[in-house]
Structure formats: structure tokens, C-alpha cells
Amino acid sequence: MSDQTATLDPEVIEDHAALDEDYVLTPGFVEKVVDAADDGDGMRLRSLLEDLHPADVADLMGFLTAEHRAVVVLWLPPELLAETLPELDDGIREEVLERVPAGALAEALQELDSDDAAAVVEEMEDDQREKVLSAMPAPERAAIETSLAYDEESAGRLMQREVMAAPQFWTVGDTIDHVRSQSDDLPELFFDIYVVDPVNRPVGGVAISQLLRAPRSTPLSELMEPVNEIAVDQDQEEVAYIFEKYHLISAPVVDAGGRLVGQITVDDIVNIIQEENREDILRLAGVADEDRGSSVPEIVRGRVPWLTVNLATAALGASVIGLFEGTIQQIVALAVLMPIVSAIGGNAGTQAMTVTVRALATRELNSANAMRTFLRELVVGLANGLLLAPLIGVAAAVWFRDEDWRIGLVIAAAMVLNLLVAASVGVLTPLTLSRLKFDPAVSSAVFVTATTDFFGFLIFLGLATAVLL
């Protein structure tokens, strides 16, 4: 190491590195890519990007503007471009696909497993898809077209058709020799060898680690273990649940006749779990599926419908206040205190709703324990109310003692009752929506906040009218 390098400031060294200690692209590296793109220096871009992991290239695309992405993507080597495309956010991938010539895309897609290639082709416009598929060799084109024929978000769409299968009568030695001689026709990465009967139905599986430890003369039938078969039309959420519950690394996919047609590996399931969690988080907030590549009009179109619904529910709460206009005119302190009741109720309802939606998503909640869960949240709501009510009650009584100390009693009682309402709707709303086959993550938040606002105002102002007037 030279003396000059040895005396560099740590911040300068980090600025020249692609990733920092948290595996995030450094601002200095992104700036160098931007400068090379501005200068049209393609060789400089290629030298900067060729050693990056595809996931880091995809992350870089999210930091760049559309103009810079258009330059960078043209200088990605075919193999790196192929591995980067599945990693991109949906909006950015659509934009990138429009920039790459059909021939280059066809070449890049041949580097991918069939499941990843199908996921990329699915994002293309019809005319572009036709051009790209026409430029691909017949076997690869047929594999992609078969994958696209399955329903979206099904196991068939998720699986890769490349799979390692062996007949029951093979030995360990036969299997190893086949893997070595036919490596070009096998998946790039696989964890299990599926043992099949004469009509290609899986009868068991052998882990690679177990295969390599066994003598060459050992029949596969002595090593194989039962496998969890995935139906080709099974929903991807169910597939993810099976993988998570049984700690699977891979699983065979079978058609209606039970014949082996592909496999699903754990890397695909990790993506599905992350995607579903991301969607649920966004939906709980009433936000459409957004990413870094979303434009302002797309974001507005996704958010306005739910804001409109929230506007309608807010008007419903305001209508309750209008019913007690006379009470509020006589006791102005109520206008100061009533938002507290509704706000605490809304937060408590959101807590119960979030826990319930998560339990439904992970299948920890069903008809067997629904009543127990409901009663537990009801007790939690009561306990929270009994803990918080004295605090707000005493504070209100002291604050408004010159008007009427009984205001403290009214808000304390309203707090307890509204927290019971919040606990009830926080559990019952997702359960009801799930029973009606609606996604509870999409609609629950609107119903819960509307209900807690409505009853919060109604209970507080109703008690105030009855007690104080």
C-alpha cells in the first residue's frame, strides 16, 4: 500500500467504495455513475458496474433519474442485465424494458431460469413481448409461454421448469454421473433431487448433502424422504405458508395428474413473503402499490380514492357533533376534549386491527380461536381504559374546575367505553371482511377509524348532555 493511500481519510475511502458498512451504495459511487452517464462514457460505466451484485445494480437504478437509467442500462453486460431485471422495482423495470432492444432482451433472458424469465416477460407490452419471444430459441420460448399460461400469483407462474429428477432404480453413482454429464440442462442452483416413478410422479426427494455423503452403490430409494408437493394452481400465499411452516428449501410442483412439472425454491418464497408484507403495510395505510419509480400522477391516482373514503367517514363523525351543537355551545370545554376521546379510540382500534390482520395473514387466527382472541382484546381494551381514564379524568376536572368538575367524570367514562368499542371493531372488522372473502388489510383501517370516531363523539357528547345538562 502506498503512503498516499495509507493516509487517506476514512470518509474519502468510503466515498470511493461502492458500498458502505451497511451494504448501501455510497453517495460518492452514485455520483461517479451519474458523471459517467452525463459524459456518455460507456466504458467507464461498464467498469463501475461489472463487479456489482445484480441487487446492487437494481438499487442503483432506484437512485438514478430516468435519463441516467436510459444510458446506464445500455452498457450493462447481457448476463448482468439479465440478473438485474428481476431485482428491479416494477415501475423501473417497465421503464428499463422499453429502453433495451428486443434482441438484447432475448439474449439476456436466456441467462435466466424460466421463472425469472417469465416474470420479466410478463411486464412487457404485447408487441415487445412478441418481438422478444420471436428472437429466442424454441425451447426457452416454450418454457416462458408455458409459465405465462398459468394464473398470475399461482405456483405454476412462480415455479421454474428446470428440475433434477431421477428414477427410483438409480443409485447415488448414477445420479452423480448424470448431474455431471447433463449440467447444461439442469437448474443453475438446486437443493434436492426428486425421485419419480415411471409416469414422472414424485415419490420422494434426496437432499444434495445427503447424496454426497452416501456410497455410490446406494439406491436412491433407500435415501429418499417424503416431499411436500405443491399443486400447480395453488395460490402463492399458500405456497409461502407451506414453506414457512415446514421449513422447506425447495418443493416439487405437480400438475392435476400428479406429474412433476417444476420446482419452487426458497429464494422465490422470500420474495413472495416480502412482497405480501409490503402490500399489506401499504394497504393498511390506504396506499396503492408504490415504489421509487412511481410517478406523481400514479401516486395521486392510488391515494385519492382512499382519501375520498376517509373524507366521507370524517363527515359522518362531524354529523354526530352537529347533533349536539346545543350542548357544545353551552359547555365550550367539550370542544376541547372530544378529539382526545376519538384519537385514543382510533389508535387503540388500529392496534387491535393490526394484530388481527397479521394473525389472519399468518393463519394464527381462525374460527377455533376467534372468540378467545376477541375476548382477550376486549379485556385489554378495558384494562387500557381503566388505566388511562383516571389520568384524563383528573386532568380535565382540574383544568375545567371553574366550569364543572364533572367534565372529568364524563371524559373518563367515555374513554373506557370507546376503548371497548375500539377493541371490538379492531378484531371484528378484519374477521368479518376475511369471512366475506375481502382482503382485511385493504378495508379494515377505514371502517375502524370511522367507527371509533363516530362512537367516540357519540358517547362523549351523549354522556355530557345527560350528566352536565
PDB file of C-alpha atoms in Angstrom, residues 128-350:
ATOM      1  CA  GLN A 128     -42.475  -6.034 -27.346  1.00  0.00           C
ATOM      2  CA  ARG A 129     -43.217  -9.441 -25.815  1.00  0.00           C
ATOM      3  CA  GLU A 130     -43.907 -10.868 -29.263  1.00  0.00           C
ATOM      4  CA  LYS A 131     -40.633  -9.486 -30.660  1.00  0.00           C
ATOM      5  CA  VAL A 132     -38.558 -10.752 -27.741  1.00  0.00           C
ATOM      6  CA  LEU A 133     -40.068 -14.237 -27.746  1.00  0.00           C
ATOM      7  CA  SER A 134     -39.643 -14.493 -31.506  1.00  0.00           C
ATOM      8  CA  ALA A 135     -35.917 -13.782 -31.100  1.00  0.00           C
ATOM      9  CA  MET A 136     -35.445 -16.563 -28.538  1.00  0.00           C
ATOM     10  CA  PRO A 137     -34.660 -20.250 -29.278  1.00  0.00           C
ATOM     11  CA  ALA A 138     -37.723 -22.508 -29.352  1.00  0.00           C
ATOM     12  CA  PRO A 139     -37.078 -24.389 -26.047  1.00  0.00           C
ATOM     13  CA  GLU A 140     -36.615 -21.214 -23.983  1.00  0.00           C
ATOM     14  CA  ARG A 141     -39.606 -19.568 -25.687  1.00  0.00           C
ATOM     15  CA  ALA A 142     -41.815 -22.600 -24.996  1.00  0.00           C
ATOM     16  CA  ALA A 143     -40.817 -22.651 -21.309  1.00  0.00           C
ATOM     17  CA  ILE A 144     -41.718 -18.978 -20.866  1.00  0.00           C
ATOM     18  CA  GLU A 145     -45.016 -19.291 -22.745  1.00  0.00           C
ATOM     19  CA  THR A 146     -45.983 -22.298 -20.629  1.00  0.00           C
ATOM     20  CA  SER A 147     -45.255 -20.381 -17.420  1.00  0.00           C
ATOM     21  CA  LEU A 148     -47.305 -17.403 -18.598  1.00  0.00           C
ATOM     22  CA  ALA A 149     -50.245 -19.707 -19.340  1.00  0.00           C
ATOM     23  CA  TYR A 150     -50.732 -20.308 -15.594  1.00  0.00           C
ATOM     24  CA  ASP A 151     -52.771 -17.938 -13.452  1.00  0.00           C
ATOM     25  CA  GLU A 152     -50.986 -14.949 -12.012  1.00  0.00           C
ATOM     26  CA  GLU A 153     -49.815 -15.438  -8.389  1.00  0.00           C
ATOM     27  CA  SER A 154     -50.128 -19.230  -8.736  1.00  0.00           C
ATOM     28  CA  ALA A 155     -47.468 -21.863  -8.125  1.00  0.00           C
ATOM     29  CA  GLY A 156     -47.294 -22.505 -11.861  1.00  0.00           C
ATOM     30  CA  ARG A 157     -46.309 -18.893 -12.525  1.00  0.00           C
ATOM     31  CA  LEU A 158     -43.847 -18.962  -9.627  1.00  0.00           C
ATOM     32  CA  MET A 159     -42.084 -22.254 -10.376  1.00  0.00           C
ATOM     33  CA  GLN A 160     -39.043 -22.865 -12.539  1.00  0.00           C
ATOM     34  CA  ARG A 161     -39.420 -25.677 -15.048  1.00  0.00           C
ATOM     35  CA  GLU A 162     -35.777 -26.740 -14.760  1.00  0.00           C
ATOM     36  CA  VAL A 163     -35.661 -29.568 -12.226  1.00  0.00           C
ATOM     37  CA  MET A 164     -33.420 -32.513 -11.338  1.00  0.00           C
ATOM     38  CA  ALA A 165     -35.405 -35.768 -11.319  1.00  0.00           C
ATOM     39  CA  ALA A 166     -34.182 -39.365 -11.134  1.00  0.00           C
ATOM     40  CA  PRO A 167     -35.914 -42.770 -11.393  1.00  0.00           C
ATOM     41  CA  GLN A 168     -36.276 -44.985  -8.322  1.00  0.00           C
ATOM     42  CA  PHE A 169     -33.852 -47.632  -9.555  1.00  0.00           C
ATOM     43  CA  TRP A 170     -30.902 -45.237  -9.897  1.00  0.00           C
ATOM     44  CA  THR A 171     -28.045 -45.355  -7.426  1.00  0.00           C
ATOM     45  CA  VAL A 172     -26.102 -42.468  -5.946  1.00  0.00           C
ATOM     46  CA  GLY A 173     -23.366 -43.058  -8.520  1.00  0.00           C
ATOM     47  CA  ASP A 174     -25.829 -42.999 -11.422  1.00  0.00           C
ATOM     48  CA  THR A 175     -27.256 -39.717 -10.177  1.00  0.00           C
ATOM     49  CA  ILE A 176     -23.900 -38.000  -9.698  1.00  0.00           C
ATOM     50  CA  ASP A 177     -22.737 -39.097 -13.151  1.00  0.00           C
ATOM     51  CA  HIS A 178     -25.955 -37.758 -14.707  1.00  0.00           C
ATOM     52  CA  VAL A 179     -25.565 -34.392 -12.976  1.00  0.00           C
ATOM     53  CA  ARG A 180     -22.007 -34.060 -14.260  1.00  0.00           C
ATOM     54  CA  SER A 181     -22.832 -35.080 -17.824  1.00  0.00           C
ATOM     55  CA  GLN A 182     -26.067 -33.104 -18.205  1.00  0.00           C
ATOM     56  CA  SER A 183     -25.160 -29.951 -16.275  1.00  0.00           C
ATOM     57  CA  ASP A 184     -26.274 -27.627 -19.087  1.00  0.00           C
ATOM     58  CA  ASP A 185     -29.859 -28.962 -18.921  1.00  0.00           C
ATOM     59  CA  LEU A 186     -30.185 -28.744 -15.132  1.00  0.00           C
ATOM     60  CA  PRO A 187     -31.117 -25.786 -12.909  1.00  0.00           C
ATOM     61  CA  GLU A 188     -28.251 -23.449 -12.129  1.00  0.00           C
ATOM     62  CA  LEU A 189     -28.997 -23.925  -8.427  1.00  0.00           C
ATOM     63  CA  PHE A 190     -30.894 -26.819  -6.875  1.00  0.00           C
ATOM     64  CA  PHE A 191     -31.033 -28.361  -3.415  1.00  0.00           C
ATOM     65  CA  ASP A 192     -32.951 -31.604  -3.839  1.00  0.00           C
ATOM     66  CA  ILE A 193     -33.189 -34.439  -6.331  1.00  0.00           C
ATOM     67  CA  TYR A 194     -36.749 -35.644  -6.829  1.00  0.00           C
ATOM     68  CA  VAL A 195     -37.216 -39.374  -7.193  1.00  0.00           C
ATOM     69  CA  VAL A 196     -40.034 -40.176  -9.646  1.00  0.00           C
ATOM     70  CA  ASP A 197     -41.984 -43.253 -10.668  1.00  0.00           C
ATOM     71  CA  PRO A 198     -42.311 -44.446 -14.300  1.00  0.00           C
ATOM     72  CA  VAL A 199     -45.043 -41.869 -15.045  1.00  0.00           C
ATOM     73  CA  ASN A 200     -42.984 -38.982 -13.594  1.00  0.00           C
ATOM     74  CA  ARG A 201     -44.843 -38.627 -10.297  1.00  0.00           C
ATOM     75  CA  PRO A 202     -42.660 -37.676  -7.299  1.00  0.00           C
ATOM     76  CA  VAL A 203     -42.329 -40.449  -4.732  1.00  0.00           C
ATOM     77  CA  GLY A 204     -39.643 -38.814  -2.607  1.00  0.00           C
ATOM     78  CA  GLY A 205     -36.672 -36.477  -2.512  1.00  0.00           C
ATOM     79  CA  VAL A 206     -32.982 -36.689  -1.700  1.00  0.00           C
ATOM     80  CA  ALA A 207     -31.074 -33.657  -0.402  1.00  0.00           C
ATOM     81  CA  ILE A 208     -27.800 -32.966  -2.202  1.00  0.00           C
ATOM     82  CA  SER A 209     -25.941 -33.003   1.121  1.00  0.00           C
ATOM     83  CA  GLN A 210     -27.266 -36.481   1.861  1.00  0.00           C
ATOM     84  CA  LEU A 211     -26.496 -37.707  -1.662  1.00  0.00           C
ATOM     85  CA  LEU A 212     -22.841 -36.644  -1.460  1.00  0.00           C
ATOM     86  CA  ARG A 213     -22.311 -38.445   1.856  1.00  0.00           C
ATOM     87  CA  ALA A 214     -23.702 -41.802   0.661  1.00  0.00           C
ATOM     88  CA  PRO A 215     -21.701 -44.561  -1.098  1.00  0.00           C
ATOM     89  CA  ARG A 216     -22.084 -44.669  -4.884  1.00  0.00           C
ATOM     90  CA  SER A 217     -23.826 -48.051  -4.782  1.00  0.00           C
ATOM     91  CA  THR A 218     -26.650 -46.865  -2.509  1.00  0.00           C
ATOM     92  CA  PRO A 219     -30.082 -46.893  -4.258  1.00  0.00           C
ATOM     93  CA  LEU A 220     -31.954 -43.590  -4.164  1.00  0.00           C
ATOM     94  CA  SER A 221     -34.997 -45.445  -2.820  1.00  0.00           C
ATOM     95  CA  GLU A 222     -33.061 -46.035   0.434  1.00  0.00           C
ATOM     96  CA  LEU A 223     -32.162 -42.352   0.853  1.00  0.00           C
ATOM     97  CA  MET A 224     -35.327 -40.592  -0.254  1.00  0.00           C
ATOM     98  CA  GLU A 225     -37.650 -38.820   2.165  1.00  0.00           C
ATOM     99  CA  PRO A 226     -41.304 -37.774   1.654  1.00  0.00           C
ATOM    100  CA  VAL A 227     -41.741 -34.429  -0.111  1.00  0.00           C
ATOM    101  CA  ASN A 228     -44.333 -31.656   0.214  1.00  0.00           C
ATOM    102  CA  GLU A 229     -45.935 -31.497  -3.213  1.00  0.00           C
ATOM    103  CA  ILE A 230     -47.249 -28.152  -4.445  1.00  0.00           C
ATOM    104  CA  ALA A 231     -50.216 -28.134  -6.831  1.00  0.00           C
ATOM    105  CA  VAL A 232     -49.560 -26.114  -9.954  1.00  0.00           C
ATOM    106  CA  ASP A 233     -52.695 -23.999  -9.424  1.00  0.00           C
ATOM    107  CA  GLN A 234     -52.059 -23.311  -5.722  1.00  0.00           C
ATOM    108  CA  ASP A 235     -52.013 -19.658  -4.653  1.00  0.00           C
ATOM    109  CA  GLN A 236     -48.569 -18.240  -3.958  1.00  0.00           C
ATOM    110  CA  GLU A 237     -49.577 -17.144  -0.452  1.00  0.00           C
ATOM    111  CA  GLU A 238     -50.476 -20.736   0.383  1.00  0.00           C
ATOM    112  CA  VAL A 239     -47.159 -21.877  -1.059  1.00  0.00           C
ATOM    113  CA  ALA A 240     -45.297 -19.361   1.118  1.00  0.00           C
ATOM    114  CA  TYR A 241     -47.223 -20.586   4.165  1.00  0.00           C
ATOM    115  CA  ILE A 242     -46.233 -24.207   3.433  1.00  0.00           C
ATOM    116  CA  PHE A 243     -42.570 -23.263   3.025  1.00  0.00           C
ATOM    117  CA  GLU A 244     -42.587 -21.271   6.243  1.00  0.00           C
ATOM    118  CA  LYS A 245     -44.461 -23.880   8.280  1.00  0.00           C
ATOM    119  CA  TYR A 246     -42.394 -26.863   7.191  1.00  0.00           C
ATOM    120  CA  HIS A 247     -39.052 -25.012   6.816  1.00  0.00           C
ATOM    121  CA  LEU A 248     -38.625 -26.053   3.192  1.00  0.00           C
ATOM    122  CA  ILE A 249     -35.744 -25.137   0.918  1.00  0.00           C
ATOM    123  CA  SER A 250     -37.408 -26.404  -2.240  1.00  0.00           C
ATOM    124  CA  ALA A 251     -40.540 -28.314  -3.211  1.00  0.00           C
ATOM    125  CA  PRO A 252     -41.752 -30.132  -6.345  1.00  0.00           C
ATOM    126  CA  VAL A 253     -44.681 -28.727  -8.313  1.00  0.00           C
ATOM    127  CA  VAL A 254     -47.134 -31.231  -9.799  1.00  0.00           C
ATOM    128  CA  ASP A 255     -49.957 -30.945 -12.331  1.00  0.00           C
ATOM    129  CA  ALA A 256     -53.522 -32.206 -11.947  1.00  0.00           C
ATOM    130  CA  GLY A 257     -52.332 -35.757 -12.687  1.00  0.00           C
ATOM    131  CA  GLY A 258     -49.628 -35.589 -10.014  1.00  0.00           C
ATOM    132  CA  ARG A 259     -46.777 -35.454 -12.542  1.00  0.00           C
ATOM    133  CA  LEU A 260     -43.671 -33.401 -11.826  1.00  0.00           C
ATOM    134  CA  VAL A 261     -43.659 -30.172 -13.869  1.00  0.00           C
ATOM    135  CA  GLY A 262     -41.224 -27.947 -11.962  1.00  0.00           C
ATOM    136  CA  GLN A 263     -39.919 -26.810  -8.611  1.00  0.00           C
ATOM    137  CA  ILE A 264     -40.113 -23.807  -6.305  1.00  0.00           C
ATOM    138  CA  THR A 265     -37.075 -22.745  -4.289  1.00  0.00           C
ATOM    139  CA  VAL A 266     -36.775 -20.723  -1.125  1.00  0.00           C
ATOM    140  CA  ASP A 267     -35.368 -17.614  -2.851  1.00  0.00           C
ATOM    141  CA  ASP A 268     -38.670 -17.235  -4.702  1.00  0.00           C
ATOM    142  CA  ILE A 269     -40.590 -17.623  -1.444  1.00  0.00           C
ATOM    143  CA  VAL A 270     -38.544 -14.942   0.305  1.00  0.00           C
ATOM    144  CA  ASN A 271     -39.531 -12.553  -2.475  1.00  0.00           C
ATOM    145  CA  ILE A 272     -43.199 -13.523  -2.141  1.00  0.00           C
ATOM    146  CA  ILE A 273     -43.197 -13.034   1.642  1.00  0.00           C
ATOM    147  CA  GLN A 274     -41.541  -9.621   1.297  1.00  0.00           C
ATOM    148  CA  GLU A 275     -43.953  -8.627  -1.456  1.00  0.00           C
ATOM    149  CA  GLU A 276     -47.028  -9.686   0.538  1.00  0.00           C
ATOM    150  CA  ASN A 277     -45.792  -7.913   3.677  1.00  0.00           C
ATOM    151  CA  ARG A 278     -45.094  -4.768   1.665  1.00  0.00           C
ATOM    152  CA  GLU A 279     -48.545  -4.848   0.109  1.00  0.00           C
ATOM    153  CA  ASP A 280     -50.233  -5.339   3.495  1.00  0.00           C
ATOM    154  CA  ILE A 281     -48.333  -2.442   5.056  1.00  0.00           C
ATOM    155  CA  LEU A 282     -49.279  -0.142   2.184  1.00  0.00           C
ATOM    156  CA  ARG A 283     -52.900  -1.265   2.187  1.00  0.00           C
ATOM    157  CA  LEU A 284     -53.264  -0.731   5.927  1.00  0.00           C
ATOM    158  CA  ALA A 285     -52.371   2.904   5.269  1.00  0.00           C
ATOM    159  CA  GLY A 286     -54.761   3.129   2.316  1.00  0.00           C
ATOM    160  CA  VAL A 287     -51.872   3.475  -0.138  1.00  0.00           C
ATOM    161  CA  ALA A 288     -51.673   1.752  -3.511  1.00  0.00           C
ATOM    162  CA  ASP A 289     -48.691  -0.311  -4.609  1.00  0.00           C
ATOM    163  CA  GLU A 290     -45.977   2.344  -4.943  1.00  0.00           C
ATOM    164  CA  ASP A 291     -42.231   2.167  -5.432  1.00  0.00           C
ATOM    165  CA  ARG A 292     -39.356   4.508  -6.211  1.00  0.00           C
ATOM    166  CA  GLY A 293     -40.246   4.508  -9.885  1.00  0.00           C
ATOM    167  CA  SER A 294     -43.853   5.631  -9.397  1.00  0.00           C
ATOM    168  CA  SER A 295     -44.740   8.957 -10.992  1.00  0.00           C
ATOM    169  CA  VAL A 296     -46.714  11.712  -9.267  1.00  0.00           C
ATOM    170  CA  PRO A 297     -49.921  11.021 -11.281  1.00  0.00           C
ATOM    171  CA  GLU A 298     -49.699   7.296 -10.425  1.00  0.00           C
ATOM    172  CA  ILE A 299     -49.273   8.045  -6.726  1.00  0.00           C
ATOM    173  CA  VAL A 300     -52.145  10.534  -6.732  1.00  0.00           C
ATOM    174  CA  ARG A 301     -54.455   8.078  -8.508  1.00  0.00           C
ATOM    175  CA  GLY A 302     -53.612   5.444  -5.920  1.00  0.00           C
ATOM    176  CA  ARG A 303     -54.175   7.632  -2.866  1.00  0.00           C
ATOM    177  CA  VAL A 304     -57.139   9.816  -3.807  1.00  0.00           C
ATOM    178  CA  PRO A 305     -59.805   7.051  -3.653  1.00  0.00           C
ATOM    179  CA  TRP A 306     -58.954   6.200  -0.051  1.00  0.00           C
ATOM    180  CA  LEU A 307     -58.688   9.853   0.934  1.00  0.00           C
ATOM    181  CA  THR A 308     -62.158  10.314  -0.554  1.00  0.00           C
ATOM    182  CA  VAL A 309     -63.458   7.461   1.579  1.00  0.00           C
ATOM    183  CA  ASN A 310     -61.772   8.992   4.633  1.00  0.00           C
ATOM    184  CA  LEU A 311     -63.410  12.315   3.784  1.00  0.00           C
ATOM    185  CA  ALA A 312     -66.815  10.637   3.780  1.00  0.00           C
ATOM    186  CA  THR A 313     -66.190   8.907   7.131  1.00  0.00           C
ATOM    187  CA  ALA A 314     -64.939  12.181   8.625  1.00  0.00           C
ATOM    188  CA  ALA A 315     -68.184  13.817   7.508  1.00  0.00           C
ATOM    189  CA  LEU A 316     -70.049  11.020   9.306  1.00  0.00           C
ATOM    190  CA  GLY A 317     -68.210  11.842  12.524  1.00  0.00           C
ATOM    191  CA  ALA A 318     -68.881  15.547  12.037  1.00  0.00           C
ATOM    192  CA  SER A 319     -72.594  14.810  11.674  1.00  0.00           C
ATOM    193  CA  VAL A 320     -72.598  13.381  15.198  1.00  0.00           C
ATOM    194  CA  ILE A 321     -71.062  16.584  16.504  1.00  0.00           C
ATOM    195  CA  GLY A 322     -73.829  18.522  14.765  1.00  0.00           C
ATOM    196  CA  LEU A 323     -76.456  16.604  16.749  1.00  0.00           C
ATOM    197  CA  PHE A 324     -75.008  18.016  19.972  1.00  0.00           C
ATOM    198  CA  GLU A 325     -74.410  21.546  18.770  1.00  0.00           C
ATOM    199  CA  GLY A 326     -76.533  22.981  21.588  1.00  0.00           C
ATOM    200  CA  THR A 327     -74.592  21.091  24.262  1.00  0.00           C
ATOM    201  CA  ILE A 328     -71.252  22.307  22.880  1.00  0.00           C
ATOM    202  CA  GLN A 329     -72.498  25.925  22.794  1.00  0.00           C
ATOM    203  CA  GLN A 330     -73.376  25.722  26.482  1.00  0.00           C
ATOM    204  CA  ILE A 331     -70.204  23.871  27.536  1.00  0.00           C
ATOM    205  CA  VAL A 332     -67.372  25.010  25.287  1.00  0.00           C
ATOM    206  CA  ALA A 333     -64.863  22.793  27.118  1.00  0.00           C
ATOM    207  CA  LEU A 334     -66.360  19.789  25.342  1.00  0.00           C
ATOM    208  CA  ALA A 335     -64.986  21.020  22.015  1.00  0.00           C
ATOM    209  CA  VAL A 336     -61.510  20.969  23.514  1.00  0.00           C
ATOM    210  CA  LEU A 337     -61.775  17.468  24.977  1.00  0.00           C
ATOM    211  CA  MET A 338     -63.758  15.427  22.443  1.00  0.00           C
ATOM    212  CA  PRO A 339     -60.847  14.971  19.953  1.00  0.00           C
ATOM    213  CA  ILE A 340     -58.934  13.218  22.748  1.00  0.00           C
ATOM    214  CA  VAL A 341     -61.573  10.502  23.086  1.00  0.00           C
ATOM    215  CA  SER A 342     -61.775   9.820  19.359  1.00  0.00           C
ATOM    216  CA  ALA A 343     -57.989   9.938  18.869  1.00  0.00           C
ATOM    217  CA  ILE A 344     -57.238   7.450  21.649  1.00  0.00           C
ATOM    218  CA  GLY A 345     -60.032   5.204  20.398  1.00  0.00           C
ATOM    219  CA  GLY A 346     -58.688   5.346  16.841  1.00  0.00           C
ATOM    220  CA  ASN A 347     -55.168   4.440  17.947  1.00  0.00           C
ATOM    221  CA  ALA A 348     -56.399   1.579  20.130  1.00  0.00           C
ATOM    222  CA  GLY A 349     -58.596   0.278  17.311  1.00  0.00           C
ATOM    223  CA  THR A 350     -55.652   0.419  14.887  1.00  0.00           C
TER     224      THR A 350
END
